[in-house]
């Protein structure tokens, strides 16, 4: 295995001190032209690459921002990452993206990795409902911003969407179309978004004078297409099948749509479907999917900007106040929910 080339190797090859090599790398104008050329030639010949991580550790300021999300298989979080990366790049930082896979233990491992790497800060969509992982990470003194979560019980910044309003938008649309029996394919009950979207759904029913019995919840262990297909199969097995279904995200909705298509159930004539997130695939589905749009790219960018503002207090002298930013969702109506009952 090839051995890495260090600064001492460059100094030896160029016939200069380690300090001179360091000056050529960091303060080239302070070194005589001939000596600088000799050192640069040695660097090129040996293939020396400066250890950026070592430099950052000495300076005490990393150029990496951590981003930990629930599921990078979900295009919603890809868009969040795009927004965060765009804002970070404008400030000269990179983003280390990690996927907790909705696992509290994997979340803890990645947070530990961020602490070991001394990242500048972390953007976090937590999966651990107990809050223990956040409490443990907070001891490292690394700033973090919650993404797609309201910072309940914490003092940190957060950027989220009003999921109660989003759930209400979805179910109000179905009620206005004449539906009185609605299923909610909800995902893991421990997630705040799942609970908030259910609360919004119940609020919309109450506005229409309908009780909670008009919403039948079908929980799933995950928020992916396979879980949606499973929920669709359970839905098909109900004797008094609802006429509409609201899904906690678009991947679940696409899975339900697949299950209906395979069973010969027509969408939206036999079953109306509304998703959540408005990922790119929603509009491109066999039956274009009505969905509650979240401004995912904006969410990621705003979260990164808040984090950068907090981490630059020492250098800029500007005061940072923790803030909760709550964005508003938007209903995008497509063919999957257009048939009136």
Short mmCIF file of C-alpha atoms in Angstrom, two decimals:
data_model
loop_
_atom_site.label_atom_id
_atom_site.label_comp_id
_atom_site.label_asym_id
_atom_site.label_seq_id
_atom_site.Cartn_x
_atom_site.Cartn_y
_atom_site.Cartn_z
CA UNK A 1 0.00 0.00 0.00
CA UNK A 2 1.35 3.41 -0.98
CA UNK A 3 2.53 5.56 1.90
CA UNK A 4 1.18 9.10 2.15
CA UNK A 5 3.58 11.96 1.56
CA UNK A 6 4.03 14.37 4.44
CA UNK A 7 5.35 17.89 4.77
CA UNK A 8 8.67 16.56 6.08
CA UNK A 9 9.12 14.59 2.83
CA UNK A 10 8.59 17.75 0.81
CA UNK A 11 11.07 19.69 2.96
CA UNK A 12 13.68 16.94 2.54
CA UNK A 13 13.22 16.79 -1.24
CA UNK A 14 13.42 20.56 -1.63
CA UNK A 15 16.32 20.98 0.78
CA UNK A 16 14.47 23.43 3.01
CA UNK A 17 12.97 23.46 6.49
CA UNK A 18 9.46 22.29 7.36
CA UNK A 19 8.66 25.89 8.27
CA UNK A 20 9.59 27.06 4.78
CA UNK A 21 7.28 24.49 3.21
CA UNK A 22 4.51 25.63 5.53
CA UNK A 23 5.11 29.24 4.46
CA UNK A 24 4.96 28.30 0.79
CA UNK A 25 1.58 26.62 1.39
CA UNK A 26 0.05 29.23 3.67
CA UNK A 27 1.99 32.47 3.04
CA UNK A 28 3.68 32.11 -0.37
CA UNK A 29 4.49 35.83 -0.66
CA UNK A 30 6.80 35.53 2.35
CA UNK A 31 9.13 33.09 0.54
CA UNK A 32 11.76 34.00 -2.07
CA UNK A 33 10.71 33.23 -5.64
CA UNK A 34 13.48 30.65 -6.28
CA UNK A 35 12.87 28.81 -3.00
CA UNK A 36 9.12 28.84 -3.55
CA UNK A 37 9.55 27.36 -7.03
CA UNK A 38 11.78 24.59 -5.63
CA UNK A 39 9.24 23.70 -2.95
CA UNK A 40 6.31 23.74 -5.40
CA UNK A 41 8.27 21.49 -7.73
CA UNK A 42 8.84 19.02 -4.88
CA UNK A 43 5.14 19.14 -3.97
CA UNK A 44 4.17 18.40 -7.56
CA UNK A 45 6.77 15.65 -7.98
CA UNK A 46 5.86 13.86 -4.73
CA UNK A 47 2.10 14.37 -5.05
CA UNK A 48 1.80 15.99 -1.63
CA UNK A 49 -1.73 16.96 -0.55
CA UNK A 50 -2.21 19.19 2.47
CA UNK A 51 -4.15 17.62 5.33
CA UNK A 52 -7.19 19.89 5.46
CA UNK A 53 -8.56 18.08 8.51
CA UNK A 54 -5.36 18.69 10.46
CA UNK A 55 -5.40 22.35 9.49
CA UNK A 56 -8.99 22.67 10.60
CA UNK A 57 -8.27 21.04 13.94
CA UNK A 58 -5.44 23.48 14.57
CA UNK A 59 -7.65 26.39 13.63
CA UNK A 60 -10.56 25.01 15.63
CA UNK A 61 -13.02 25.70 12.77
CA UNK A 62 -14.13 22.95 10.43
CA UNK A 63 -15.32 23.68 6.91
CA UNK A 64 -17.85 20.86 7.11
CA UNK A 65 -21.49 21.07 8.12
CA UNK A 66 -23.27 17.86 9.12
CA UNK A 67 -26.75 16.98 7.83
CA UNK A 68 -28.57 14.02 9.36
CA UNK A 69 -31.96 13.11 7.87
CA UNK A 70 -34.48 10.31 8.28
CA UNK A 71 -34.27 8.77 4.82
CA UNK A 72 -32.15 9.81 1.85
CA UNK A 73 -34.28 7.46 -0.25
CA UNK A 74 -37.05 10.03 0.12
CA UNK A 75 -36.72 12.79 -2.51
CA UNK A 76 -38.05 15.28 0.03
CA UNK A 77 -34.83 14.99 2.03
CA UNK A 78 -32.76 15.14 -1.16
CA UNK A 79 -34.33 18.54 -1.78
CA UNK A 80 -33.63 19.60 1.82
CA UNK A 81 -29.99 18.60 1.26
CA UNK A 82 -29.87 20.59 -2.00
CA UNK A 83 -31.01 23.73 -0.20
CA UNK A 84 -28.56 23.23 2.66
CA UNK A 85 -25.67 22.51 0.30
CA UNK A 86 -26.39 25.63 -1.74
CA UNK A 87 -26.32 27.88 1.33
CA UNK A 88 -23.23 26.17 2.76
CA UNK A 89 -21.32 26.44 -0.53
CA UNK A 90 -21.94 30.18 -0.67
CA UNK A 91 -20.14 30.39 2.68
CA UNK A 92 -17.26 28.15 1.55
CA UNK A 93 -18.43 25.07 3.47
CA UNK A 94 -19.19 21.51 2.44
CA UNK A 95 -22.00 19.29 3.73
CA UNK A 96 -21.58 15.77 5.12
CA UNK A 97 -24.94 14.07 4.51
CA UNK A 98 -25.87 11.07 6.66
CA UNK A 99 -28.97 8.90 6.80
CA UNK A 100 -30.35 7.68 10.13
CA UNK A 101 -32.77 5.32 8.34
CA UNK A 102 -35.35 6.23 11.02
CA UNK A 103 -33.19 4.39 13.56
CA UNK A 104 -32.43 6.00 16.93
CA UNK A 105 -29.26 3.92 17.31
CA UNK A 106 -27.91 4.93 13.89
CA UNK A 107 -28.79 8.54 14.69
CA UNK A 108 -26.70 8.30 17.87
CA UNK A 109 -23.75 6.85 15.93
CA UNK A 110 -23.80 9.61 13.34
CA UNK A 111 -24.07 12.34 15.96
CA UNK A 112 -21.05 10.80 17.66
CA UNK A 113 -19.21 10.84 14.32
CA UNK A 114 -20.04 14.53 13.84
CA UNK A 115 -18.63 15.25 17.29
CA UNK A 116 -15.44 13.30 16.53
CA UNK A 117 -14.99 15.20 13.25
CA UNK A 118 -15.62 18.51 15.02
CA UNK A 119 -17.99 19.69 12.30
CA UNK A 120 -18.91 23.37 12.21
CA UNK A 121 -22.51 22.55 13.08
CA UNK A 122 -25.30 20.07 12.39
CA UNK A 123 -28.66 20.19 10.64
CA UNK A 124 -30.76 17.46 12.21
CA UNK A 125 -34.09 15.79 11.56
CA UNK A 126 -34.30 13.70 14.73
CA UNK A 127 -35.83 10.23 14.87
CA UNK A 128 -35.31 9.53 18.59
CA UNK A 129 -38.60 10.51 20.19
CA UNK A 130 -37.09 10.37 23.69
CA UNK A 131 -34.72 13.26 22.98
CA UNK A 132 -31.79 11.41 24.58
CA UNK A 133 -29.65 11.60 21.45
CA UNK A 134 -30.05 15.38 21.24
CA UNK A 135 -29.33 15.77 24.96
CA UNK A 136 -26.15 13.72 24.61
CA UNK A 137 -25.00 15.63 21.52
CA UNK A 138 -25.64 18.99 23.15
CA UNK A 139 -22.83 18.30 25.65
CA UNK A 140 -20.26 18.66 22.84
CA UNK A 141 -21.11 22.32 22.41
CA UNK A 142 -21.59 21.98 18.65
CA UNK A 143 -24.41 24.19 17.34
CA UNK A 144 -27.32 22.45 15.62
CA UNK A 145 -30.58 23.38 13.94
CA UNK A 146 -33.62 21.12 13.80
CA UNK A 147 -35.00 20.61 10.29
CA UNK A 148 -38.59 19.57 9.58
CA UNK A 149 -39.18 19.72 13.33
CA UNK A 150 -40.40 22.34 15.78
CA UNK A 151 -37.86 22.84 18.58
CA UNK A 152 -40.25 21.85 21.37
CA UNK A 153 -38.54 21.68 24.75
CA UNK A 154 -35.25 23.00 23.34
CA UNK A 155 -33.70 26.42 22.87
CA UNK A 156 -32.10 25.66 19.49
CA UNK A 157 -33.20 27.05 16.14
CA UNK A 158 -35.64 25.08 14.04
CA UNK A 159 -37.10 25.25 10.54
CA UNK A 160 -40.30 23.35 9.93
CA UNK A 161 -43.59 23.35 8.07
CA UNK A 162 -46.98 23.74 9.76
CA UNK A 163 -47.98 20.09 9.48
CA UNK A 164 -51.25 20.63 11.33
CA UNK A 165 -52.23 23.09 8.61
CA UNK A 166 -50.97 20.66 5.97
CA UNK A 167 -53.08 17.79 7.28
CA UNK A 168 -56.10 20.07 7.36
CA UNK A 169 -55.51 21.14 3.74
CA UNK A 170 -55.48 17.52 2.59
CA UNK A 171 -58.60 16.35 4.40
CA UNK A 172 -60.56 19.57 3.83
CA UNK A 173 -60.00 19.02 0.11
CA UNK A 174 -61.36 15.46 0.38
CA UNK A 175 -64.35 16.53 2.48
CA UNK A 176 -65.15 19.31 0.00
CA UNK A 177 -65.14 16.65 -2.74
CA UNK A 178 -67.84 14.75 -0.87
CA UNK A 179 -65.84 12.11 1.00
CA UNK A 180 -67.08 11.13 4.45
CA UNK A 181 -65.03 8.00 5.06
CA UNK A 182 -61.30 8.68 4.88
CA UNK A 183 -58.26 6.52 5.71
CA UNK A 184 -55.04 8.00 7.06
CA UNK A 185 -51.93 5.99 6.14
CA UNK A 186 -49.82 7.50 8.84
CA UNK A 187 -46.34 6.04 9.19
CA UNK A 188 -44.55 5.51 12.53
CA UNK A 189 -46.68 7.06 15.31
CA UNK A 190 -43.58 8.29 17.19
CA UNK A 191 -42.83 10.93 14.55
CA UNK A 192 -44.13 14.42 15.28
CA UNK A 193 -45.03 15.02 11.63
CA UNK A 194 -47.26 11.95 11.60
CA UNK A 195 -49.12 13.10 14.70
CA UNK A 196 -49.42 16.71 13.54
CA UNK A 197 -50.80 15.74 10.13
CA UNK A 198 -53.36 13.52 11.86
CA UNK A 199 -54.34 16.43 14.14
CA UNK A 200 -54.86 18.61 11.08
CA UNK A 201 -56.96 15.93 9.43
CA UNK A 202 -59.19 15.67 12.50
CA UNK A 203 -59.48 19.46 12.64
CA UNK A 204 -60.73 19.53 9.05
CA UNK A 205 -63.31 16.87 9.83
CA UNK A 206 -64.47 18.80 12.90
CA UNK A 207 -64.87 21.95 10.79
CA UNK A 208 -67.26 19.95 8.59
CA UNK A 209 -69.20 18.66 11.59
CA UNK A 210 -67.69 15.17 11.29
CA UNK A 211 -66.33 13.20 14.24
CA UNK A 212 -63.00 11.35 14.50
CA UNK A 213 -64.72 8.07 13.54
CA UNK A 214 -64.73 9.35 9.95
CA UNK A 215 -60.91 8.97 9.88
CA UNK A 216 -59.55 5.43 9.98
CA UNK A 217 -55.82 5.31 10.73
CA UNK A 218 -53.57 2.69 9.14
CA UNK A 219 -50.13 3.04 10.77
CA UNK A 220 -46.98 1.78 9.05
CA UNK A 221 -43.50 1.08 10.40
CA UNK A 222 -41.79 3.09 7.69
CA UNK A 223 -42.46 5.95 5.30
CA UNK A 224 -41.62 4.28 2.00
CA UNK A 225 -43.34 2.82 -1.06
CA UNK A 226 -43.25 -0.76 0.26
CA UNK A 227 -45.05 0.34 3.43
CA UNK A 228 -47.60 2.11 1.25
CA UNK A 229 -48.24 -1.06 -0.77
CA UNK A 230 -48.76 -2.96 2.48
CA UNK A 231 -51.20 -0.34 3.72
CA UNK A 232 -52.98 -0.51 0.37
CA UNK A 233 -53.39 -4.26 0.76
CA UNK A 234 -54.89 -3.74 4.24
CA UNK A 235 -57.17 -1.07 2.84
CA UNK A 236 -58.43 -3.46 0.15
CA UNK A 237 -59.24 -6.02 2.83
CA UNK A 238 -61.62 -3.71 4.73
CA UNK A 239 -65.29 -4.63 4.46
CA UNK A 240 -66.36 -0.98 4.62
CA UNK A 241 -63.52 0.46 2.58
CA UNK A 242 -63.12 4.25 2.79
CA UNK A 243 -63.64 6.27 -0.36
CA UNK A 244 -60.48 8.34 0.09
CA UNK A 245 -57.07 8.04 1.65
CA UNK A 246 -54.67 10.68 2.96
CA UNK A 247 -51.06 9.51 3.25
CA UNK A 248 -48.41 11.01 5.54
CA UNK A 249 -46.01 11.31 2.61
CA UNK A 250 -45.88 10.80 -1.14
CA UNK A 251 -43.91 7.56 -1.01
CA UNK A 252 -46.71 5.97 1.01
CA UNK A 253 -49.25 7.42 -1.40
CA UNK A 254 -47.40 6.01 -4.42
CA UNK A 255 -47.35 2.59 -2.73
CA UNK A 256 -51.11 2.77 -2.11
CA UNK A 257 -51.59 3.80 -5.74
CA UNK A 258 -49.59 0.76 -6.89
CA UNK A 259 -51.69 -1.56 -4.72
CA UNK A 260 -54.92 -0.13 -6.12
CA UNK A 261 -53.68 -0.43 -9.70
CA UNK A 262 -52.69 -4.05 -9.18
CA UNK A 263 -56.13 -4.84 -7.70
CA UNK A 264 -58.04 -3.12 -10.49
CA UNK A 265 -59.31 -0.35 -8.22
CA UNK A 266 -59.68 2.89 -10.19
CA UNK A 267 -58.13 6.08 -8.83
CA UNK A 268 -59.84 8.48 -8.27
CA UNK A 269 -63.26 7.02 -9.19
CA UNK A 270 -63.14 4.18 -6.65
CA UNK A 271 -60.61 5.71 -4.28
CA UNK A 272 -59.22 9.24 -4.05
CA UNK A 273 -55.62 9.63 -2.86
CA UNK A 274 -53.78 12.62 -1.40
CA UNK A 275 -50.07 12.53 -0.47
CA UNK A 276 -47.73 14.88 1.32
CA UNK A 277 -44.40 16.55 0.31
CA UNK A 278 -45.08 16.96 -3.44
CA UNK A 279 -41.92 15.20 -4.51
CA UNK A 280 -41.04 15.19 -8.22
CA UNK A 281 -42.48 11.70 -8.70
CA UNK A 282 -45.92 12.85 -7.50
CA UNK A 283 -46.69 14.70 -10.73
CA UNK A 284 -45.12 11.93 -12.84
CA UNK A 285 -47.18 9.05 -11.37
CA UNK A 286 -49.48 6.98 -13.59
CA UNK A 287 -52.30 8.93 -11.97
CA UNK A 288 -50.79 12.33 -11.09
CA UNK A 289 -50.89 12.63 -7.33
CA UNK A 290 -52.57 15.40 -5.37
CA UNK A 291 -50.15 16.38 -2.62
CA UNK A 292 -49.44 18.89 0.12
CA UNK A 293 -46.31 20.72 -1.00
CA UNK A 294 -43.52 21.46 1.46
CA UNK A 295 -40.86 24.02 0.43
CA UNK A 296 -38.06 21.50 1.02
CA UNK A 297 -35.23 23.37 -0.72
CA UNK A 298 -36.13 26.58 1.10
CA UNK A 299 -36.29 24.67 4.38
CA UNK A 300 -32.76 23.31 3.93
CA UNK A 301 -31.36 26.68 2.88
CA UNK A 302 -32.95 28.56 5.78
CA UNK A 303 -31.74 25.96 8.28
CA UNK A 304 -28.18 26.21 6.94
CA UNK A 305 -28.30 30.01 7.07
CA UNK A 306 -29.42 29.95 10.71
CA UNK A 307 -26.62 27.53 11.55
CA UNK A 308 -24.02 29.64 9.75
CA UNK A 309 -25.24 32.74 11.53
CA UNK A 310 -24.85 31.02 14.89
CA UNK A 311 -21.41 29.58 14.16
CA UNK A 312 -20.03 32.89 12.86
CA UNK A 313 -20.82 34.87 16.00
CA UNK A 314 -17.19 34.65 17.14
CA UNK A 315 -15.80 36.03 13.88
CA UNK A 316 -18.49 38.57 12.97
CA UNK A 317 -19.41 39.76 16.45
CA UNK A 318 -23.07 39.75 15.45
CA UNK A 319 -25.60 38.64 18.04
CA UNK A 320 -27.50 35.43 17.30
CA UNK A 321 -30.95 34.76 18.68
CA UNK A 322 -32.44 31.28 18.37
CA UNK A 323 -35.54 31.30 16.20
CA UNK A 324 -38.33 28.98 15.20
CA UNK A 325 -39.15 29.37 11.52
CA UNK A 326 -42.47 27.78 10.52
CA UNK A 327 -43.23 27.68 6.80
CA UNK A 328 -46.68 27.22 5.30
CA UNK A 329 -47.66 24.24 3.13
CA UNK A 330 -49.63 24.41 -0.11
CA UNK A 331 -52.13 21.97 -1.60
CA UNK A 332 -51.36 20.95 -5.19
CA UNK A 333 -54.45 19.32 -6.72
CA UNK A 334 -53.99 16.70 -9.44
CA UNK A 335 -56.09 13.89 -10.90
CA UNK A 336 -55.76 11.39 -8.03
CA UNK A 337 -58.41 13.22 -5.99
CA UNK A 338 -60.61 14.94 -8.52
CA UNK A 339 -63.66 12.63 -8.70
CA UNK A 340 -66.47 13.87 -6.46
CA UNK A 341 -68.52 11.43 -4.42
#
